[in-house]
XYZ file of C-alpha atoms in Angstrom:
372
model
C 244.428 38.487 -144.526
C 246.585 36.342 -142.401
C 248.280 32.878 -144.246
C 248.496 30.122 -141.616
C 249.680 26.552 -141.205
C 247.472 24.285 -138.952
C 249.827 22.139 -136.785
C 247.726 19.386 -135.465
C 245.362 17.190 -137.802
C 243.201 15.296 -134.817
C 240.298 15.914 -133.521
C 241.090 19.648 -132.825
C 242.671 20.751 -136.125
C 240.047 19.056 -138.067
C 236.841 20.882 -136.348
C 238.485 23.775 -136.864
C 239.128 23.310 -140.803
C 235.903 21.815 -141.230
C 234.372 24.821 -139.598
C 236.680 27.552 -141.994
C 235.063 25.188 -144.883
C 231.592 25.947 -143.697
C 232.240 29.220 -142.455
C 234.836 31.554 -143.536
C 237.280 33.778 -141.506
C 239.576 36.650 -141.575
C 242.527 34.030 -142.512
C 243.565 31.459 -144.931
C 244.440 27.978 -144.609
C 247.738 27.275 -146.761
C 248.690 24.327 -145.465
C 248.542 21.629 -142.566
C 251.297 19.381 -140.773
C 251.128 16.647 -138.126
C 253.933 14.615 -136.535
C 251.810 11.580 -137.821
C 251.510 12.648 -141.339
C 249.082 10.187 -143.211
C 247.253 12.333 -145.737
C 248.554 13.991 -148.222
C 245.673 16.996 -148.573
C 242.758 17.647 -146.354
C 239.800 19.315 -147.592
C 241.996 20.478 -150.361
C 244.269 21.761 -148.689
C 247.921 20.246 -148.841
C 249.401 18.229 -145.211
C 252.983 18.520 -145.718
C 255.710 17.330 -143.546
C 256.997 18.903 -140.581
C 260.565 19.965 -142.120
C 258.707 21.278 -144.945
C 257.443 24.606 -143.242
C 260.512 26.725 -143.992
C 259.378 26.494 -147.400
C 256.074 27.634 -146.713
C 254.760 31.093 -146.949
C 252.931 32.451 -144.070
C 252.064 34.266 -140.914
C 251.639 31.924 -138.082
C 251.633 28.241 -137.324
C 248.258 27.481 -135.189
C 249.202 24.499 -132.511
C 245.980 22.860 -132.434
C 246.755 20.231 -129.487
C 246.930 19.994 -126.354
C 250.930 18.752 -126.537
C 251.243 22.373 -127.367
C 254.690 23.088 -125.251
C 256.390 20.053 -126.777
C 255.291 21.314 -130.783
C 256.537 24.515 -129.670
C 259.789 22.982 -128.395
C 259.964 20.988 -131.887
C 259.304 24.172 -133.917
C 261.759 26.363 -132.156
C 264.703 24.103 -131.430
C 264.664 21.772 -134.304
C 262.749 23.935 -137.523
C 264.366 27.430 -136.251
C 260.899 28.885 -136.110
C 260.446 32.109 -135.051
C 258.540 31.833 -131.617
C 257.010 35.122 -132.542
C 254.956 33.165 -135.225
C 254.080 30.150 -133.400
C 250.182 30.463 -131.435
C 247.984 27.804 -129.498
C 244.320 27.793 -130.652
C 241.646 26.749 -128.991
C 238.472 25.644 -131.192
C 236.142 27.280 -132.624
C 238.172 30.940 -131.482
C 239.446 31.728 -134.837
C 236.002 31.548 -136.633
C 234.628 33.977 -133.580
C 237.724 35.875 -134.029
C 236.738 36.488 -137.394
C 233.230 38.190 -136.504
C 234.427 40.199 -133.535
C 236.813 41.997 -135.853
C 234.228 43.057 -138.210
C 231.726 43.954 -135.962
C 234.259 45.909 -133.859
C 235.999 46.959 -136.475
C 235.800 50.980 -135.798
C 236.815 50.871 -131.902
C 239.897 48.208 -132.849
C 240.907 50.833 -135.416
C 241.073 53.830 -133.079
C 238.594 55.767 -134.779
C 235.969 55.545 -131.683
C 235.566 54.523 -128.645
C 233.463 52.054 -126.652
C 230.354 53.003 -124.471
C 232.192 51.544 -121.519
C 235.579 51.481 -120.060
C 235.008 48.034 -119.397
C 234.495 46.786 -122.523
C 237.194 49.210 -124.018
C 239.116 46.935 -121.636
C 239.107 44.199 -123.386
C 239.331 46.071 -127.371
C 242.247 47.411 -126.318
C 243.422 43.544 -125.555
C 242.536 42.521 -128.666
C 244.354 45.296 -130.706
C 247.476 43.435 -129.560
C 246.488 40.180 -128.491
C 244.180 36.914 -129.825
C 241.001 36.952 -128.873
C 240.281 34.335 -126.220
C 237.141 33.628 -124.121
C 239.143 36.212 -121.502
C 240.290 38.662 -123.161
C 242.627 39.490 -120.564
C 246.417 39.510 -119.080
C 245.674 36.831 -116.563
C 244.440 34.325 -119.436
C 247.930 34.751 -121.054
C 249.343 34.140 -117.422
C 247.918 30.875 -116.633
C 248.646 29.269 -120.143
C 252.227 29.898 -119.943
C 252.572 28.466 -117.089
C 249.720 25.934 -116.321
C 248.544 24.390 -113.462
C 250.273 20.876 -112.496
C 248.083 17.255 -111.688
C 249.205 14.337 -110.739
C 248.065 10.806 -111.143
C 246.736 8.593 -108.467
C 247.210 4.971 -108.851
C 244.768 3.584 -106.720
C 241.856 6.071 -107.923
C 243.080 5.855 -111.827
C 242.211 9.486 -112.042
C 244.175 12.558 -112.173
C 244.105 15.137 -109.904
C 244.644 18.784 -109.048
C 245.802 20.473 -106.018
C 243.118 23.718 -104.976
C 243.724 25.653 -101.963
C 245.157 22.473 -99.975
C 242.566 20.318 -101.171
C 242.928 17.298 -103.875
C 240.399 18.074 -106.743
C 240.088 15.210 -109.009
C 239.031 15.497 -112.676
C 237.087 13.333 -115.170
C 238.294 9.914 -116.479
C 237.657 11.178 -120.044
C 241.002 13.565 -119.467
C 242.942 10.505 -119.099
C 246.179 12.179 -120.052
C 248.130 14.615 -117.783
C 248.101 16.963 -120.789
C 244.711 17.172 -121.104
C 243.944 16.641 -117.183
C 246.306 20.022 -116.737
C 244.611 21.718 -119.726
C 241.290 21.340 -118.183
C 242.153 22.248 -114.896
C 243.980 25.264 -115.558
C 241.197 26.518 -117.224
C 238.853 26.010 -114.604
C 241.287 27.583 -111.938
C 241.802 30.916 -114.381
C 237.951 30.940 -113.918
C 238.277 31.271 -109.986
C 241.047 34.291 -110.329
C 240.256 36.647 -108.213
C 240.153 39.157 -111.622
C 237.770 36.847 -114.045
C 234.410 37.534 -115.194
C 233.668 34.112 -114.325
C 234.607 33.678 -110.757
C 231.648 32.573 -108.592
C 233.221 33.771 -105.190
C 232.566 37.833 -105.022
C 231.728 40.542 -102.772
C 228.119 40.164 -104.537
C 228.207 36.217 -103.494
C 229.632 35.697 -99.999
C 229.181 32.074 -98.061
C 228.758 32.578 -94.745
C 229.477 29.704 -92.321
C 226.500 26.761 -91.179
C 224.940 27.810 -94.653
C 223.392 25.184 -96.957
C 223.042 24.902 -101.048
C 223.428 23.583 -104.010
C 225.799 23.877 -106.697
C 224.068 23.376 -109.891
C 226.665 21.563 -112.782
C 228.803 20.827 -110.003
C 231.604 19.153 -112.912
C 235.162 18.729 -110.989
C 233.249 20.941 -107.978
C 235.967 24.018 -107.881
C 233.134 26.288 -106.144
C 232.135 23.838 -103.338
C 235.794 23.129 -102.328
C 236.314 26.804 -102.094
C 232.895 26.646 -99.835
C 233.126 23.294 -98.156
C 234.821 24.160 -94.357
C 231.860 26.372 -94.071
C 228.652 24.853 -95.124
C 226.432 23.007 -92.926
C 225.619 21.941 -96.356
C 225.999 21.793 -100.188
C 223.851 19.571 -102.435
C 226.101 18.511 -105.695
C 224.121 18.962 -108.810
C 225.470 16.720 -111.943
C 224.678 14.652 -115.323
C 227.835 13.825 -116.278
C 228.657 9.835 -114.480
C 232.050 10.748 -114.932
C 232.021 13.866 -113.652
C 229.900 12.288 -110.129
C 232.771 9.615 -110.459
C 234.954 12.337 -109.640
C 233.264 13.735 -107.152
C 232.175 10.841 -105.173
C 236.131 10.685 -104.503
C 237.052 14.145 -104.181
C 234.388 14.816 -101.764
C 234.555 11.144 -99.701
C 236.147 12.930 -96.519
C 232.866 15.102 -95.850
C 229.924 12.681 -96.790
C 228.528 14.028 -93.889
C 227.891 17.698 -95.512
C 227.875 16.577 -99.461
C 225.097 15.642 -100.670
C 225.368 14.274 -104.686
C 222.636 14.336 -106.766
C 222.817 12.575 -110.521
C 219.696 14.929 -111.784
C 219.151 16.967 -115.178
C 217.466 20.098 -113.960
C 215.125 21.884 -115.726
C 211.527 23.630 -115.499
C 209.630 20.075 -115.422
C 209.804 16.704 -114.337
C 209.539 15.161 -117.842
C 211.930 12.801 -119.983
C 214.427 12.714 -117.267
C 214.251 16.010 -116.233
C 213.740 17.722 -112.572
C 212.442 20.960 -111.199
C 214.146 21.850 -108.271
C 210.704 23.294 -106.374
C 210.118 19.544 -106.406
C 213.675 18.017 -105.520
C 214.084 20.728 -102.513
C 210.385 21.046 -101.516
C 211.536 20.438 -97.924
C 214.689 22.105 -97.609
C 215.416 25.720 -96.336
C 218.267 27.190 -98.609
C 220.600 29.687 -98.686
C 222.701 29.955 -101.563
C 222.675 28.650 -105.196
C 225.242 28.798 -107.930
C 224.597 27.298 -111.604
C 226.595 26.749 -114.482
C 224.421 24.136 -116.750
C 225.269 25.275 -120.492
C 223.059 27.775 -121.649
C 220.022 25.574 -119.148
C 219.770 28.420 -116.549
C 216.912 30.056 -117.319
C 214.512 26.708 -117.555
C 216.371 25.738 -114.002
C 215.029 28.759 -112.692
C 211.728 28.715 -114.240
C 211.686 25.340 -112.101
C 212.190 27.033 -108.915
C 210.423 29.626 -108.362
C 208.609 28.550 -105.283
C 211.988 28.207 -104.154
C 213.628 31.371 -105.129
C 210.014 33.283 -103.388
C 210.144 31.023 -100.103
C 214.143 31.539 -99.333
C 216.179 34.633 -99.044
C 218.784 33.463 -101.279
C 221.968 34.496 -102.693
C 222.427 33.191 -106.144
C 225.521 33.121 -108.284
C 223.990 32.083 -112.161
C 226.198 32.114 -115.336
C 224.319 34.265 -118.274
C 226.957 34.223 -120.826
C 225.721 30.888 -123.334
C 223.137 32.402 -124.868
C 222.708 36.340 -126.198
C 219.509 36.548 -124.070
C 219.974 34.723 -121.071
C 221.291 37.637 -119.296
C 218.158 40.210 -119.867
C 216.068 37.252 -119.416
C 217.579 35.369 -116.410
C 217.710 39.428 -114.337
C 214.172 39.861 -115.780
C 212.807 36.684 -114.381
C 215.061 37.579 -110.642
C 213.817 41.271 -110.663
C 209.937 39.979 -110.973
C 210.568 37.940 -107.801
C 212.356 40.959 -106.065
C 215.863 40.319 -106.563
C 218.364 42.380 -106.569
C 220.780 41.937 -109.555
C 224.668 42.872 -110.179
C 226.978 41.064 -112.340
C 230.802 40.772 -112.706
C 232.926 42.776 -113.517
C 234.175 42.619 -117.047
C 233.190 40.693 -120.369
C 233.674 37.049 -121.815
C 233.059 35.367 -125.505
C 231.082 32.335 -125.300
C 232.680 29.958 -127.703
C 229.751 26.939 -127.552
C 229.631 25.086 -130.484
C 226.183 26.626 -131.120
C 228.254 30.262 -131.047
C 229.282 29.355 -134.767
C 225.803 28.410 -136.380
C 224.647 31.905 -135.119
C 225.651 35.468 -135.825
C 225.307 36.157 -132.531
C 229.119 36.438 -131.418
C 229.930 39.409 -128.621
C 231.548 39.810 -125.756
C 228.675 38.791 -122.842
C 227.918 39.300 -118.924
C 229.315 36.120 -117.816
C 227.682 35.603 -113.569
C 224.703 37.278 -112.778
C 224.550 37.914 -109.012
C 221.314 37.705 -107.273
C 220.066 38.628 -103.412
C 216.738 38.776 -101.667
C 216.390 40.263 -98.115
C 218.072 42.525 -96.196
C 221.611 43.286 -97.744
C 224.665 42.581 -95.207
């Protein structure tokens, strides 16, 4: 069993004690430290100072913050810890950690082998890496050396910088730590090698197309689209996130389209179907990325899905069923499904009140009419 210290005792570090409380892991807690040092125990379990963890025993210090790369600094340069031992976690990982370990025990061992080469792809990542959501080289990549923001005065907002356009990001990362965090994650998800990347061979935008983009958030995909459309409808709940997007979008009003909506399959206690909301409007393309909401969304456009020849890009990788179920729904309506290439771990916060854990189909691809 691996002994670790929890560096980090805010919001982060505390979810994930209070979830190895509730629900156990392949690890032990022996101690915690913080810069800011108020308690003297948590849960039990002893908060000790900073210079105190070269008298600790153990096996790794977990950096639960997002001022990882200044901790690490700290811990290297002024403790003399080993950099070997020092690891940022992201919540709830560990605890997820914990159950693909046992339940891939045998291949992670060596004594068999997967029923694909693509997810013996990602075992053999695991046998000498974390696990992460990506359980691949690129993810490793990106968070040693993470994507830069910068702050704009006038707008009060950070901001990224995507294939020469300015992509700006949510007023609730209203630090450039967590404003880089956040967008470094989301432009991983658009490398060319990640099971999440929208943009594929199987999902091509072709130019004087229109569509939507379904949980638009910081709107990554319809920057990557937005010199081509005739036009792209901007699907989001989040005021924050339409903040955003109002300004990162304000040079082609005449193409974007934003709609504050919470889309579902009916048109009760706030909710919208989309049959209703594009009754009128010939489509061509959809992608969604609503948490785990896909299927109902789709179940609330099926006139639409029928009526268009569409090209749909729809993430399947929240819930354990929504893959079988979203392709089964697609393939009644005479869609032709693929999905991207490799495997992801969903790590909702639903993922650890379920024993459910696995690595998952992460974009289901969908296309009616004649191929190209």
């Amino acid at each position: 069993m691996k002994h670790v210290i929890i560096f980090g005792l805010g919001e982060r570090g505390k979810k994930i004690i209070e979830a190895y409380q509730r629900y156990g892991g392949n690890f032990e807690i022996v101690a915690i430290t913080d810069n800011r040092k108020n308690e003297t125990d948590f849960y039990g379990i002893p908060v000790i100072k900073v210079s105190d963890i070269i008298n600790q025993l153990y096996d790794e210090i977990w950096v639960c913050t997002i001022y990882y790369n200044e901790i690490y600094k700290q811990l290297v340069f002024d403790i003399n810890i080993p950099s070997s031992k020092i690891k940022y976690i992201e919540y709830p990982m560990p605890l997820l950690e914990s159950r693909i370990y046992n339940k891939y025990r045998r291949e992670i061992l060596g004594e068999t082998q997967c029923e694909s080469l693509e997810k013996q792809e990602v075992i053999n990542y695991i046998i000498n890496n974390d696990v992460r959501m990506y359980c691949y080289s690129f993810y490793d990549r990106y968070m040693r050396s993470p994507v830069p923001v910068y702050y704009d005065e006038n707008e009060k907002l950070f901001f990224g910088i995507y294939q020469s356009h300015k992509i700006y990001i949510s007023r609730k990362y209203n630090t450039k730590e967590k404003a880089s965090l956040y967008f470094t994650f989301v432009c991983m998800e658009q490398d060319v090698k990640c099971p999440h990347r929208y943009l594929t061979d199987k999902f091509v935008v072709e130019d004087g197309e229109k569509g939507i983009d379904i949980g638009a958030a910081e709107g990554i995909f319809a920057i990557q689209v937005i010199e081509r459309v005739e036009h792209i409808y901007l699907i989001e709940i989040d005021d924050d996130w339409i903040h955003a997007l109002q300004i990162t979008f304000k040079e082609y009003k005449d193409k974007v389209t934003i709609i504050r909506a919470y889309i579902s399959n009916s048109n009760e206690n706030g909710q919208l179907q989309l049959d209703d909301l594009f009754k009128n409007v010939n489509l061509d393309f959809i992608k969604m990325d609503i948490e785990g909401e896909e299927l109902k969304a789709l179940e609330g456009a099926k006139n639409i899905l029928e009526n268009n020849l569409l090209k749909l890009a729809i993430c399947v990788y929240h819930h354990k069923e929504d893959f079988v179920e979203v392709k089964r729904l697609l393939e009644q309506i005479k869609y032709k499904c693929y999905h991207s290439y490799g495997y992801v771990i969903c790590q909702g916060e639903w993922e650890l009140e379920r024993d459910e854990t696995d690595f998952r189909r992460a974009v289901l691809f969908g296309i009616r009419g004649s191929e190209k």
